[in-house]
Amino acid sequence: MIRAEIISNQSVLDDIVEKLENEIPDIEYTLIPEIQGKGLHSKKLGDTTWPEMNFLLFAYVSEDKARKIKACVEELIRRFPKEGISVFFTQGIDL
């Protein structure tokens, strides 16, 4: 299993979820709709100083589905280049 994590501005949340669900109909994921953190230049607090709020979506998927997620995210980055969409993958380990 591979853990896929997508972190982005909430302004593209619906676009990302829609794309993933259309391309991978049986995808199961966890969504944390409001996260705070420090970006490259400043903190993203979801307040009047920095009104943007980010979200985190993660899923445990097969290698094939991880490739589909990567393709979906790459397409969305091209569509929304200024929204800070990032995807990360972590290979699972057998214990």
PDB file of C-alpha atoms in Angstrom:
ATOM      1  CA  MET A   1       0.000   0.000   0.000  1.00  0.00           C
ATOM      2  CA  ILE A   2       1.021   3.565  -0.689  1.00  0.00           C
ATOM      3  CA  ARG A   3      -0.088   6.589   1.284  1.00  0.00           C
ATOM      4  CA  ALA A   4      -1.002   9.476  -1.015  1.00  0.00           C
ATOM      5  CA  GLU A   5      -1.303  12.949   0.509  1.00  0.00           C
ATOM      6  CA  ILE A   6      -2.686  15.981  -1.278  1.00  0.00           C
ATOM      7  CA  ILE A   7      -2.300  19.380   0.357  1.00  0.00           C
ATOM      8  CA  SER A   8      -3.716  22.498  -1.242  1.00  0.00           C
ATOM      9  CA  ASN A   9      -5.681  25.700  -0.902  1.00  0.00           C
ATOM     10  CA  GLN A  10      -9.353  25.121  -0.074  1.00  0.00           C
ATOM     11  CA  SER A  11     -10.351  27.045  -3.192  1.00  0.00           C
ATOM     12  CA  VAL A  12      -9.649  23.919  -5.287  1.00  0.00           C
ATOM     13  CA  LEU A  13     -10.940  21.313  -2.821  1.00  0.00           C
ATOM     14  CA  ASP A  14     -14.091  20.534  -4.800  1.00  0.00           C
ATOM     15  CA  ASP A  15     -12.128  20.332  -8.066  1.00  0.00           C
ATOM     16  CA  ILE A  16      -9.646  17.876  -6.593  1.00  0.00           C
ATOM     17  CA  VAL A  17     -12.269  15.644  -4.980  1.00  0.00           C
ATOM     18  CA  GLU A  18     -14.387  15.629  -8.140  1.00  0.00           C
ATOM     19  CA  LYS A  19     -11.390  14.730 -10.329  1.00  0.00           C
ATOM     20  CA  LEU A  20     -10.277  11.906  -8.035  1.00  0.00           C
ATOM     21  CA  GLU A  21     -13.779  10.451  -7.700  1.00  0.00           C
ATOM     22  CA  ASN A  22     -14.343  10.589 -11.475  1.00  0.00           C
ATOM     23  CA  GLU A  23     -10.998   8.983 -12.332  1.00  0.00           C
ATOM     24  CA  ILE A  24     -10.956   6.481  -9.441  1.00  0.00           C
ATOM     25  CA  PRO A  25     -14.627   5.755  -8.609  1.00  0.00           C
ATOM     26  CA  ASP A  26     -13.835   3.349  -5.776  1.00  0.00           C
ATOM     27  CA  ILE A  27     -11.285   5.608  -4.059  1.00  0.00           C
ATOM     28  CA  GLU A  28     -11.573   5.855  -0.288  1.00  0.00           C
ATOM     29  CA  TYR A  29      -9.936   8.793   1.440  1.00  0.00           C
ATOM     30  CA  THR A  30      -9.798  10.896   4.573  1.00  0.00           C
ATOM     31  CA  LEU A  31     -10.275  14.640   4.278  1.00  0.00           C
ATOM     32  CA  ILE A  32      -9.145  17.178   6.851  1.00  0.00           C
ATOM     33  CA  PRO A  33     -10.851  20.321   5.539  1.00  0.00           C
ATOM     34  CA  GLU A  34      -9.009  22.977   7.565  1.00  0.00           C
ATOM     35  CA  ILE A  35      -5.329  22.824   8.363  1.00  0.00           C
ATOM     36  CA  GLN A  36      -2.935  25.513   9.430  1.00  0.00           C
ATOM     37  CA  GLY A  37       0.775  25.665   8.832  1.00  0.00           C
ATOM     38  CA  LYS A  38       3.733  27.669   7.624  1.00  0.00           C
ATOM     39  CA  GLY A  39       4.337  27.955   3.914  1.00  0.00           C
ATOM     40  CA  LEU A  40       7.495  29.042   2.137  1.00  0.00           C
ATOM     41  CA  HIS A  41       6.941  32.730   2.902  1.00  0.00           C
ATOM     42  CA  SER A  42       4.470  32.912   5.788  1.00  0.00           C
ATOM     43  CA  LYS A  43       2.032  31.116   8.049  1.00  0.00           C
ATOM     44  CA  LYS A  44      -1.358  30.160   6.644  1.00  0.00           C
ATOM     45  CA  LEU A  45      -3.699  30.723   9.545  1.00  0.00           C
ATOM     46  CA  GLY A  46      -7.107  31.193   7.976  1.00  0.00           C
ATOM     47  CA  ASP A  47      -7.498  34.576   9.632  1.00  0.00           C
ATOM     48  CA  THR A  48      -7.682  38.200   8.489  1.00  0.00           C
ATOM     49  CA  THR A  49      -3.896  38.405   8.155  1.00  0.00           C
ATOM     50  CA  TRP A  50      -3.677  35.349   5.906  1.00  0.00           C
ATOM     51  CA  PRO A  51      -7.201  34.352   4.876  1.00  0.00           C
ATOM     52  CA  GLU A  52      -6.325  31.261   2.883  1.00  0.00           C
ATOM     53  CA  MET A  53      -6.915  27.922   4.515  1.00  0.00           C
ATOM     54  CA  ASN A  54      -5.514  24.651   3.297  1.00  0.00           C
ATOM     55  CA  PHE A  55      -6.855  21.124   3.391  1.00  0.00           C
ATOM     56  CA  LEU A  56      -5.298  17.672   3.519  1.00  0.00           C
ATOM     57  CA  LEU A  57      -6.659  14.625   1.730  1.00  0.00           C
ATOM     58  CA  PHE A  58      -4.985  11.273   2.196  1.00  0.00           C
ATOM     59  CA  ALA A  59      -5.663   7.775   0.947  1.00  0.00           C
ATOM     60  CA  TYR A  60      -4.028   4.361   1.163  1.00  0.00           C
ATOM     61  CA  VAL A  61      -3.950   2.972  -2.346  1.00  0.00           C
ATOM     62  CA  SER A  62      -2.351   0.437  -4.660  1.00  0.00           C
ATOM     63  CA  GLU A  63       0.536   1.422  -6.907  1.00  0.00           C
ATOM     64  CA  ASP A  64      -1.818   1.614  -9.897  1.00  0.00           C
ATOM     65  CA  LYS A  65      -4.150   4.024  -8.100  1.00  0.00           C
ATOM     66  CA  ALA A  66      -1.170   6.081  -6.899  1.00  0.00           C
ATOM     67  CA  ARG A  67      -0.210   6.602 -10.547  1.00  0.00           C
ATOM     68  CA  LYS A  68      -3.771   7.730 -11.323  1.00  0.00           C
ATOM     69  CA  ILE A  69      -3.712  10.158  -8.381  1.00  0.00           C
ATOM     70  CA  LYS A  70      -0.405  11.564  -9.619  1.00  0.00           C
ATOM     71  CA  ALA A  71      -1.848  12.094 -13.113  1.00  0.00           C
ATOM     72  CA  CYS A  72      -4.967  13.777 -11.684  1.00  0.00           C
ATOM     73  CA  VAL A  73      -2.924  16.129  -9.535  1.00  0.00           C
ATOM     74  CA  GLU A  74      -0.555  16.996 -12.393  1.00  0.00           C
ATOM     75  CA  GLU A  75      -3.537  17.921 -14.554  1.00  0.00           C
ATOM     76  CA  LEU A  76      -5.022  20.078 -11.782  1.00  0.00           C
ATOM     77  CA  ILE A  77      -1.683  21.831 -11.212  1.00  0.00           C
ATOM     78  CA  ARG A  78      -1.665  22.796 -14.891  1.00  0.00           C
ATOM     79  CA  ARG A  79      -5.258  24.077 -14.556  1.00  0.00           C
ATOM     80  CA  PHE A  80      -4.644  25.937 -11.285  1.00  0.00           C
ATOM     81  CA  PRO A  81      -0.922  26.808 -11.224  1.00  0.00           C
ATOM     82  CA  LYS A  82      -1.181  29.378  -8.417  1.00  0.00           C
ATOM     83  CA  GLU A  83      -3.128  27.303  -5.875  1.00  0.00           C
ATOM     84  CA  GLY A  84      -0.164  25.491  -4.343  1.00  0.00           C
ATOM     85  CA  ILE A  85      -1.388  21.954  -5.012  1.00  0.00           C
ATOM     86  CA  SER A  86       1.095  19.364  -3.734  1.00  0.00           C
ATOM     87  CA  VAL A  87       0.999  15.579  -3.659  1.00  0.00           C
ATOM     88  CA  PHE A  88       3.273  13.271  -1.689  1.00  0.00           C
ATOM     89  CA  PHE A  89       3.570   9.498  -1.714  1.00  0.00           C
ATOM     90  CA  THR A  90       4.915   7.247   1.030  1.00  0.00           C
ATOM     91  CA  GLN A  91       5.586   3.581   0.362  1.00  0.00           C
ATOM     92  CA  GLY A  92       4.120   1.330   3.018  1.00  0.00           C
ATOM     93  CA  ILE A  93       6.323  -1.088   4.895  1.00  0.00           C
ATOM     94  CA  ASP A  94       5.580  -4.651   5.928  1.00  0.00           C
ATOM     95  CA  LEU A  95       6.043  -5.273   9.628  1.00  0.00           C
TER      96      LEU A  95
END
